[in-house]
CSV table of N, CA and C in Angstrom, one decimal:
chain,number,residue,atom,x,y,z
T,106,MET,N,7.8,-93.8,51.4
T,106,MET,CA,6.8,-94.3,50.5
T,106,MET,C,7.4,-94.4,49.1
T,107,VAL,N,7.2,-95.5,48.5
T,107,VAL,CA,7.7,-95.7,47.1
T,107,VAL,C,6.5,-95.8,46.1
T,108,GLU,N,6.6,-95.1,45.0
T,108,GLU,CA,5.6,-95.3,44.0
T,108,GLU,C,6.2,-96.1,42.9
T,109,GLN,N,5.4,-97.1,42.4
T,109,GLN,CA,5.8,-97.9,41.3
T,109,GLN,C,4.7,-97.9,40.2
T,110,LYS,N,5.1,-97.6,39.0
T,110,LYS,CA,4.1,-97.5,37.9
T,110,LYS,C,4.2,-98.9,37.1
T,111,ARG,N,3.0,-99.4,37.0
T,111,ARG,CA,2.8,-100.7,36.2
T,111,ARG,C,1.6,-100.5,35.3
T,112,GLY,N,1.8,-100.5,34.0
T,112,GLY,CA,0.7,-100.2,33.1
T,112,GLY,C,0.2,-98.8,33.2
T,113,ASN,N,-1.0,-98.6,33.4
T,113,ASN,CA,-1.6,-97.3,33.6
T,113,ASN,C,-1.8,-96.9,35.0
T,114,SER,N,-1.4,-97.8,35.9
T,114,SER,CA,-1.6,-97.5,37.4
T,114,SER,C,-0.3,-97.3,38.1
T,115,ILE,N,-0.5,-96.5,39.2
T,115,ILE,CA,0.7,-96.3,40.1
T,115,ILE,C,0.3,-97.0,41.4
T,116,TYR,N,1.2,-97.8,41.9
T,116,TYR,CA,1.0,-98.5,43.2
T,116,TYR,C,2.0,-98.0,44.3
T,117,LEU,N,1.5,-97.9,45.5
T,117,LEU,CA,2.2,-97.3,46.6
T,117,LEU,C,2.7,-98.4,47.6
T,118,TYR,N,3.9,-98.2,48.0
T,118,TYR,CA,4.5,-99.2,48.9
T,118,TYR,C,5.2,-98.5,50.1
T,119,GLU,N,5.2,-99.1,51.2
T,119,GLU,CA,6.1,-98.6,52.3
T,119,GLU,C,7.4,-99.4,52.2
T,120,ALA,N,8.5,-98.7,52.1
T,120,ALA,CA,9.8,-99.3,51.9
T,120,ALA,C,10.6,-99.1,53.2
T,121,VAL,N,11.2,-100.2,53.6
T,121,VAL,CA,12.2,-100.2,54.8
T,121,VAL,C,13.5,-100.8,54.3
T,122,GLY,N,14.6,-100.1,54.5
T,122,GLY,CA,15.9,-100.6,54.1
T,122,GLY,C,16.5,-101.4,55.2
T,123,TYR,N,17.3,-102.4,54.8
T,123,TYR,CA,18.0,-103.2,55.8
T,123,TYR,C,19.3,-103.8,55.1
T,124,TRP,N,20.3,-104.1,56.0
T,124,TRP,CA,21.5,-104.7,55.5
T,124,TRP,C,21.4,-106.2,55.4
T,125,ASP,N,21.8,-106.8,54.3
T,125,ASP,CA,21.8,-108.2,54.1
T,125,ASP,C,23.2,-108.6,54.3
T,126,PRO,N,23.6,-109.3,55.4
T,126,PRO,CA,25.0,-109.7,55.7
T,126,PRO,C,25.5,-110.7,54.7
T,127,GLN,N,24.6,-111.6,54.2
T,127,GLN,CA,25.1,-112.6,53.3
T,127,GLN,C,25.5,-112.1,51.9
T,128,LYS,N,24.7,-111.2,51.4
T,128,LYS,CA,25.0,-110.6,50.1
T,128,LYS,C,25.8,-109.3,50.2
T,129,LYS,N,26.0,-108.9,51.4
T,129,LYS,CA,26.8,-107.7,51.8
T,129,LYS,C,26.3,-106.5,51.0
T,130,GLN,N,25.0,-106.2,51.0
T,130,GLN,CA,24.5,-105.1,50.3
T,130,GLN,C,23.1,-104.7,51.0
T,131,MET,N,22.7,-103.5,50.7
T,131,MET,CA,21.4,-103.0,51.2
T,131,MET,C,20.2,-103.7,50.4
T,132,ARG,N,19.2,-104.0,51.2
T,132,ARG,CA,18.0,-104.6,50.6
T,132,ARG,C,16.8,-103.8,51.0
T,133,GLN,N,15.6,-104.0,50.5
T,133,GLN,CA,14.4,-103.3,50.8
T,133,GLN,C,13.3,-104.3,51.1
T,134,LYS,N,12.5,-104.1,52.2
T,134,LYS,CA,11.3,-104.8,52.4
T,134,LYS,C,10.2,-103.8,52.1
T,135,ARG,N,9.2,-104.3,51.3
T,135,ARG,CA,8.1,-103.4,50.9
T,135,ARG,C,6.8,-104.0,51.5
T,136,LYS,N,6.0,-103.0,51.9
T,136,LYS,CA,4.6,-103.4,52.3
T,136,LYS,C,3.7,-102.7,51.4
T,137,TYR,N,2.8,-103.4,50.7
T,137,TYR,CA,1.8,-102.8,49.8
T,137,TYR,C,0.8,-102.0,50.5
T,138,LEU,N,0.6,-100.7,50.1
T,138,LEU,CA,-0.3,-99.8,50.7
T,138,LEU,C,-1.6,-99.6,49.9
T,139,GLY,N,-1.5,-99.8,48.6
T,139,GLY,CA,-2.7,-99.7,47.7
T,139,GLY,C,-2.4,-99.0,46.4
T,140,LYS,N,-3.4,-98.9,45.6
T,140,LYS,CA,-3.3,-98.2,44.4
T,140,LYS,C,-3.4,-96.7,44.6
T,141,LYS,N,-2.7,-95.9,43.9
T,141,LYS,CA,-2.7,-94.4,44.0
T,141,LYS,C,-3.9,-93.9,43.3
T,142,ASP,N,-4.7,-93.1,43.9
T,142,ASP,CA,-5.9,-92.5,43.3
T,142,ASP,C,-5.4,-91.4,42.4
T,143,GLU,N,-5.8,-91.4,41.2
T,143,GLU,CA,-5.3,-90.4,40.2
T,143,GLU,C,-5.7,-89.0,40.5
T,144,VAL,N,-6.8,-88.8,41.2
T,144,VAL,CA,-7.3,-87.4,41.4
T,144,VAL,C,-6.7,-86.9,42.7
T,145,THR,N,-6.9,-87.7,43.8
T,145,THR,CA,-6.4,-87.2,45.1
T,145,THR,C,-5.0,-87.5,45.4
T,146,GLY,N,-4.4,-88.5,44.8
T,146,GLY,CA,-3.0,-88.9,45.1
T,146,GLY,C,-2.9,-89.8,46.3
T,147,VAL,N,-4.0,-90.1,46.9
T,147,VAL,CA,-4.0,-90.9,48.2
T,147,VAL,C,-4.1,-92.4,47.8
T,148,ALA,N,-3.6,-93.3,48.6
T,148,ALA,CA,-3.6,-94.7,48.4
T,148,ALA,C,-5.0,-95.2,48.6
T,149,ILE,N,-5.5,-96.0,47.6
T,149,ILE,CA,-6.8,-96.7,47.7
T,149,ILE,C,-6.5,-98.0,48.3
T,150,LYS,N,-6.9,-98.3,49.5
T,150,LYS,CA,-6.6,-99.5,50.3
T,150,LYS,C,-7.0,-100.7,49.5
T,151,PRO,N,-6.2,-101.8,49.5
T,151,PRO,CA,-6.5,-103.0,48.8
T,151,PRO,C,-7.7,-103.6,49.5
T,152,ARG,N,-8.4,-104.4,48.8
T,152,ARG,CA,-9.6,-105.1,49.3
T,152,ARG,C,-9.1,-106.1,50.4
T,153,LYS,N,-9.9,-106.2,51.4
T,153,LYS,CA,-9.6,-107.2,52.5
T,153,LYS,C,-10.0,-108.5,51.9
T,154,GLU,N,-9.3,-109.6,52.5
T,154,GLU,CA,-9.7,-110.9,52.1
T,154,GLU,C,-11.1,-111.1,52.5
T,155,LYS,N,-11.8,-111.8,51.6
T,155,LYS,CA,-13.3,-112.1,51.9
T,155,LYS,C,-13.4,-113.1,53.1
T,156,GLU,N,-14.4,-112.8,53.9
T,156,GLU,CA,-14.6,-113.7,55.0
T,156,GLU,C,-15.1,-115.0,54.5
T,157,VAL,N,-14.7,-116.1,55.1
T,157,VAL,CA,-15.1,-117.4,54.7
T,157,VAL,C,-16.5,-117.5,55.3
T,158,ARG,N,-17.4,-117.8,54.4
T,158,ARG,CA,-18.8,-118.0,54.8
T,158,ARG,C,-19.0,-119.4,55.2
T,159,ALA,N,-19.9,-119.7,56.1
T,159,ALA,CA,-20.2,-121.0,56.5
T,159,ALA,C,-21.2,-121.6,55.5
T,160,ILE,N,-21.0,-122.9,55.2
T,160,ILE,CA,-21.9,-123.6,54.3
T,160,ILE,C,-22.7,-124.5,55.3
T,161,ARG,N,-24.0,-124.2,55.3
T,161,ARG,CA,-24.9,-124.9,56.2
T,161,ARG,C,-25.9,-125.7,55.5
T,162,ASP,N,-26.3,-126.8,56.1
T,162,ASP,CA,-27.3,-127.7,55.5
T,162,ASP,C,-28.7,-127.2,55.8
T,163,TYR,N,-29.5,-127.2,54.8
T,163,TYR,CA,-30.9,-126.7,55.0
T,163,TYR,C,-31.9,-127.7,54.6
T,164,GLY,N,-31.6,-128.7,53.8
T,164,GLY,CA,-32.6,-129.6,53.2
T,164,GLY,C,-33.5,-130.3,54.2
T,165,HIS,N,-32.8,-131.0,55.2
T,165,HIS,CA,-33.6,-131.8,56.1
T,165,HIS,C,-34.3,-130.9,57.2
T,166,ILE,N,-33.7,-129.8,57.5
T,166,ILE,CA,-34.3,-128.8,58.4
T,166,ILE,C,-35.6,-128.3,57.8
T,167,TYR,N,-35.5,-127.9,56.5
T,167,TYR,CA,-36.7,-127.4,55.8
T,167,TYR,C,-37.8,-128.5,55.8
T,168,LEU,N,-37.4,-129.7,55.5
T,168,LEU,CA,-38.4,-130.8,55.5
T,168,LEU,C,-39.0,-131.0,56.9
T,169,LEU,N,-38.2,-131.1,57.9
T,169,LEU,CA,-38.7,-131.3,59.3
T,169,LEU,C,-39.6,-130.1,59.7
T,170,GLU,N,-39.2,-128.9,59.4
T,170,GLU,CA,-40.1,-127.7,59.7
T,170,GLU,C,-41.4,-127.8,59.0
T,171,THR,N,-41.4,-128.2,57.7
T,171,THR,CA,-42.6,-128.2,57.0
T,171,THR,C,-43.5,-129.3,57.5
T,172,ILE,N,-43.0,-130.5,57.8
T,172,ILE,CA,-43.8,-131.5,58.4
T,172,ILE,C,-44.4,-131.1,59.8
T,173,ALA,N,-43.5,-130.5,60.6
T,173,ALA,CA,-44.0,-130.1,61.9
T,173,ALA,C,-45.1,-129.0,61.8
T,174,LYS,N,-45.0,-128.2,60.8
T,174,LYS,CA,-46.1,-127.2,60.6
T,174,LYS,C,-47.3,-127.8,60.1
T,175,GLU,N,-47.2,-128.7,59.1
T,175,GLU,CA,-48.4,-129.4,58.5
T,175,GLU,C,-49.2,-130.2,59.5
T,176,ILE,N,-48.5,-130.9,60.4
T,176,ILE,CA,-49.2,-131.7,61.4
T,176,ILE,C,-49.5,-131.0,62.7
T,177,GLY,N,-49.1,-129.7,62.7
T,177,GLY,CA,-49.5,-128.9,63.9
T,177,GLY,C,-48.6,-129.1,65.1
T,178,LEU,N,-47.5,-129.7,65.0
T,178,LEU,CA,-46.7,-130.1,66.2
T,178,LEU,C,-46.2,-128.8,66.9
T,179,GLY,N,-45.6,-127.9,66.1
T,179,GLY,CA,-45.1,-126.6,66.7
T,179,GLY,C,-46.1,-125.9,67.4
T,180,ALA,N,-47.3,-125.7,66.8
T,180,ALA,CA,-48.4,-125.0,67.5
T,180,ALA,C,-48.9,-125.6,68.8
T,181,THR,N,-49.0,-126.9,68.7
T,181,THR,CA,-49.4,-127.7,69.9
T,181,THR,C,-48.3,-127.6,71.0
T,182,LEU,N,-47.1,-127.7,70.7
T,182,LEU,CA,-46.0,-127.6,71.6
T,182,LEU,C,-46.0,-126.2,72.2
T,183,LYS,N,-46.2,-125.2,71.4
T,183,LYS,CA,-46.1,-123.8,71.8
T,183,LYS,C,-47.2,-123.5,72.9
T,184,LYS,N,-48.4,-124.1,72.8
T,184,LYS,CA,-49.4,-123.9,73.7
T,184,LYS,C,-49.0,-124.4,75.1
T,185,THR,N,-48.2,-125.4,75.2
T,185,THR,CA,-47.8,-126.0,76.5
T,185,THR,C,-46.5,-125.5,76.9
T,186,PHE,N,-45.5,-125.6,76.0
T,186,PHE,CA,-44.1,-125.2,76.4
T,186,PHE,C,-43.7,-123.9,75.7
T,187,LYS,N,-44.1,-122.8,76.2
T,187,LYS,CA,-43.9,-121.5,75.6
T,187,LYS,C,-42.4,-121.2,75.5
T,188,GLU,N,-41.7,-121.2,76.6
T,188,GLU,CA,-40.3,-120.8,76.5
T,188,GLU,C,-39.4,-121.9,75.9
T,189,GLU,N,-39.7,-123.1,76.1
T,189,GLU,CA,-38.9,-124.2,75.6
T,189,GLU,C,-39.1,-124.6,74.2
T,190,ILE,N,-40.0,-124.0,73.5
T,190,ILE,CA,-40.4,-124.5,72.2
T,190,ILE,C,-39.2,-124.7,71.2
T,191,ASN,N,-38.3,-123.7,71.1
T,191,ASN,CA,-37.2,-123.7,70.2
T,191,ASN,C,-36.2,-124.8,70.6
T,192,SER,N,-36.0,-125.0,71.9
T,192,SER,CA,-35.1,-126.0,72.4
T,192,SER,C,-35.6,-127.4,72.1
T,193,ILE,N,-36.9,-127.6,72.4
T,193,ILE,CA,-37.6,-128.9,72.1
T,193,ILE,C,-37.5,-129.2,70.6
T,194,MET,N,-37.8,-128.2,69.8
T,194,MET,CA,-37.8,-128.5,68.3
T,194,MET,C,-36.4,-128.7,67.8
T,195,GLY,N,-35.4,-128.0,68.4
T,195,GLY,CA,-34.0,-128.2,68.0
T,195,GLY,C,-33.6,-129.6,68.3
T,196,MET,N,-33.9,-130.1,69.5
T,196,MET,CA,-33.6,-131.4,69.9
T,196,MET,C,-34.3,-132.5,69.1
T,197,ALA,N,-35.6,-132.2,68.9
T,197,ALA,CA,-36.4,-133.2,68.1
T,197,ALA,C,-35.8,-133.3,66.7
T,198,PHE,N,-35.5,-132.2,66.0
T,198,PHE,CA,-34.9,-132.2,64.7
T,198,PHE,C,-33.6,-133.0,64.7
T,199,PHE,N,-32.8,-132.8,65.7
T,199,PHE,CA,-31.5,-133.6,65.8
T,199,PHE,C,-31.8,-135.1,65.9
T,200,LYS,N,-32.7,-135.4,66.8
T,200,LYS,CA,-33.0,-136.9,67.0
T,200,LYS,C,-33.5,-137.5,65.8
T,201,VAL,N,-34.4,-136.8,65.1
T,201,VAL,CA,-35.0,-137.4,63.9
T,201,VAL,C,-34.0,-137.5,62.8
T,202,ALA,N,-33.2,-136.4,62.6
T,202,ALA,CA,-32.2,-136.4,61.5
T,202,ALA,C,-31.0,-137.3,61.7
T,203,GLU,N,-30.5,-137.3,62.9
T,203,GLU,CA,-29.3,-138.0,63.2
T,203,GLU,C,-29.5,-139.3,64.1
T,204,GLY,N,-30.4,-139.2,65.0
T,204,GLY,CA,-30.6,-140.4,65.9
T,204,GLY,C,-29.5,-140.7,66.8
T,205,LYS,N,-28.6,-139.7,67.1
T,205,LYS,CA,-27.5,-139.9,67.9
T,205,LYS,C,-27.7,-139.4,69.4
T,206,ALA,N,-26.7,-139.5,70.2
T,206,ALA,CA,-26.8,-139.1,71.6
T,206,ALA,C,-27.0,-137.6,71.7
T,207,CYS,N,-27.7,-137.1,72.6
T,207,CYS,CA,-28.1,-135.7,72.8
T,207,CYS,C,-26.9,-134.8,72.9
T,208,HIS,N,-25.9,-135.2,73.5
T,208,HIS,CA,-24.7,-134.3,73.7
T,208,HIS,C,-24.1,-133.9,72.4
T,209,LEU,N,-24.4,-134.6,71.3
T,209,LEU,CA,-23.8,-134.3,70.0
T,209,LEU,C,-24.6,-133.2,69.2
T,210,GLN,N,-25.7,-132.8,69.8
T,210,GLN,CA,-26.6,-131.8,69.1
T,210,GLN,C,-25.9,-130.5,68.8
T,211,SER,N,-25.1,-130.0,69.7
T,211,SER,CA,-24.4,-128.7,69.6
T,211,SER,C,-23.5,-128.7,68.3
T,212,SER,N,-22.7,-129.7,68.1
T,212,SER,CA,-21.8,-129.7,66.9
T,212,SER,C,-22.6,-129.9,65.6
T,213,TRP,N,-23.7,-130.7,65.7
T,213,TRP,CA,-24.6,-130.9,64.6
T,213,TRP,C,-25.3,-129.6,64.2
T,214,ALA,N,-25.8,-128.8,65.2
T,214,ALA,CA,-26.5,-127.6,65.0
T,214,ALA,C,-25.7,-126.5,64.3
T,215,GLU,N,-24.4,-126.5,64.6
T,215,GLU,CA,-23.6,-125.5,63.9
T,215,GLU,C,-23.5,-125.6,62.4
T,216,ALA,N,-23.8,-126.9,61.9
T,216,ALA,CA,-23.7,-127.1,60.5
T,216,ALA,C,-25.1,-127.0,59.8
T,217,GLN,N,-26.1,-126.6,60.6
T,217,GLN,CA,-27.5,-126.5,60.1
T,217,GLN,C,-27.9,-125.1,59.9
T,218,TYR,N,-28.8,-124.9,59.0
T,218,TYR,CA,-29.4,-123.6,58.8
T,218,TYR,C,-30.7,-123.5,59.5
T,219,MET,N,-30.6,-123.1,60.8
T,219,MET,CA,-31.8,-123.1,61.6
T,219,MET,C,-31.6,-122.0,62.7
T,220,ASP,N,-32.7,-121.6,63.4
T,220,ASP,CA,-32.7,-120.6,64.4
T,220,ASP,C,-31.6,-120.8,65.4
T,221,GLU,N,-30.9,-119.7,65.8
T,221,GLU,CA,-29.9,-119.9,66.9
T,221,GLU,C,-30.5,-120.4,68.2
T,222,GLU,N,-31.7,-120.1,68.5
T,222,GLU,CA,-32.3,-120.6,69.7
T,222,GLU,C,-32.4,-122.2,69.7
T,223,MET,N,-32.3,-122.8,68.6
T,223,MET,CA,-32.4,-124.2,68.5
T,223,MET,C,-31.0,-124.9,68.7
T,224,HIS,N,-30.0,-124.1,68.7
T,224,HIS,CA,-28.6,-124.6,69.0
T,224,HIS,C,-28.5,-124.8,70.5
T,225,LEU,N,-28.2,-126.0,71.0
T,225,LEU,CA,-28.2,-126.2,72.4
T,225,LEU,C,-26.8,-126.7,72.8
T,226,SER,N,-26.3,-126.0,73.9
T,226,SER,CA,-25.0,-126.4,74.5
T,226,SER,C,-25.3,-127.6,75.4
T,227,SER,N,-24.3,-128.3,75.9
T,227,SER,CA,-24.5,-129.4,76.8
T,227,SER,C,-25.3,-129.0,78.0
T,228,SER,N,-25.0,-127.9,78.6
T,228,SER,CA,-25.7,-127.4,79.7
T,228,SER,C,-27.2,-127.1,79.4
T,229,ASP,N,-27.4,-126.6,78.2
T,229,ASP,CA,-28.8,-126.3,77.8
T,229,ASP,C,-29.6,-127.6,77.7
T,230,ILE,N,-28.9,-128.6,77.1
T,230,ILE,CA,-29.6,-129.9,77.0
T,230,ILE,C,-29.9,-130.5,78.4
T,231,SER,N,-29.0,-130.4,79.3
T,231,SER,CA,-29.2,-130.9,80.6
T,231,SER,C,-30.3,-130.2,81.3
T,232,ARG,N,-30.4,-128.8,81.2
T,232,ARG,CA,-31.4,-128.0,81.7
T,232,ARG,C,-32.8,-128.4,81.1
T,233,LEU,N,-32.8,-128.6,79.8
T,233,LEU,CA,-34.1,-128.9,79.1
T,233,LEU,C,-34.6,-130.3,79.6
T,234,HIS,N,-33.7,-131.3,79.7
T,234,HIS,CA,-34.1,-132.6,80.2
T,234,HIS,C,-34.6,-132.5,81.6
T,235,LYS,N,-33.9,-131.7,82.4
T,235,LYS,CA,-34.3,-131.6,83.8
T,235,LYS,C,-35.7,-130.9,83.9
T,236,GLN,N,-35.9,-129.9,83.2
T,236,GLN,CA,-37.2,-129.2,83.2
T,236,GLN,C,-38.4,-130.1,82.7
T,237,LEU,N,-38.1,-130.8,81.6
T,237,LEU,CA,-39.2,-131.6,81.0
T,237,LEU,C,-39.4,-132.8,81.9
T,238,GLY,N,-38.4,-133.3,82.6
T,238,GLY,CA,-38.5,-134.5,83.5
T,238,GLY,C,-39.3,-134.1,84.7
T,239,LYS,N,-39.1,-132.9,85.2
T,239,LYS,CA,-39.8,-132.5,86.5
T,239,LYS,C,-41.3,-132.1,86.2
T,240,ASN,N,-41.5,-131.6,85.0
T,240,ASN,CA,-42.8,-131.0,84.7
T,240,ASN,C,-43.8,-132.0,84.1
T,241,SER,N,-44.2,-133.0,84.8
T,241,SER,CA,-45.1,-134.1,84.3
T,241,SER,C,-46.5,-133.5,83.9
T,242,LYS,N,-46.9,-132.5,84.6
T,242,LYS,CA,-48.2,-131.9,84.3
T,242,LYS,C,-48.2,-131.3,82.9
T,243,ALA,N,-47.1,-130.6,82.5
T,243,ALA,CA,-47.0,-130.0,81.2
T,243,ALA,C,-46.9,-131.1,80.1
T,244,ARG,N,-46.2,-132.1,80.4
T,244,ARG,CA,-46.1,-133.3,79.5
T,244,ARG,C,-47.5,-133.9,79.2
T,245,LEU,N,-48.2,-134.1,80.3
T,245,LEU,CA,-49.5,-134.7,80.2
T,245,LEU,C,-50.5,-133.8,79.4
T,246,GLU,N,-50.4,-132.5,79.7
T,246,GLU,CA,-51.2,-131.5,79.0
T,246,GLU,C,-50.9,-131.5,77.5
T,247,PHE,N,-49.6,-131.6,77.2
T,247,PHE,CA,-49.2,-131.6,75.8
T,247,PHE,C,-49.8,-132.8,75.1
T,248,PHE,N,-49.7,-134.0,75.7
T,248,PHE,CA,-50.2,-135.2,75.0
T,248,PHE,C,-51.7,-135.2,74.9
T,249,GLU,N,-52.4,-134.6,75.9
T,249,GLU,CA,-53.9,-134.4,75.8
T,249,GLU,C,-54.3,-133.5,74.6
T,250,LYS,N,-53.6,-132.4,74.5
T,250,LYS,CA,-53.8,-131.5,73.3
T,250,LYS,C,-53.5,-132.2,72.0
T,251,TRP,N,-52.4,-132.9,72.0
T,251,TRP,CA,-52.0,-133.6,70.8
T,251,TRP,C,-53.0,-134.7,70.3
T,252,ILE,N,-53.5,-135.4,71.3
T,252,ILE,CA,-54.5,-136.5,71.0
T,252,ILE,C,-55.8,-135.8,70.5
T,253,LYS,N,-56.2,-134.7,71.1
T,253,LYS,CA,-57.4,-134.0,70.6
T,253,LYS,C,-57.2,-133.5,69.2
T,254,LYS,N,-56.0,-133.0,68.9
T,254,LYS,CA,-55.7,-132.5,67.6
T,254,LYS,C,-55.8,-133.6,66.5
T,255,GLN,N,-55.4,-134.8,66.9
T,255,GLN,CA,-55.4,-135.9,65.9
T,255,GLN,C,-56.8,-136.5,65.6
T,256,LYS,N,-57.7,-136.2,66.5
T,256,LYS,CA,-59.1,-136.7,66.3
T,256,LYS,C,-59.8,-136.0,65.2
């Protein structure tokens, strides 16, 4: 271990010697261990690099959630489709915001600030479409409740 003083601080390095055949002399490779604590004499580890945080879009999700709440869409859907509510809302938000093919929802959802349950993989989308397609009774029930709510 090598100590190097710079200014008022002492820095600690792990030094490994090696032979440089081109210059025909000994060289040193150093690995920084941290700043030496003045009281304990132990290396204070350097800060780790900060994790890159994701930048997510929130504006149109906030707008769509607000509209859905104001018109009572979420509550009406929840009465009929209890387990699928987040998947349905996630797909609806995607279709309204982007209007693209359903299989693209997954990559779009990664860039959005919304509940994880609204992020749908390709297999989740297929399962959702299959469930909704087979369950005509639930679809009819939802539309009946929705029409009553609008009156």
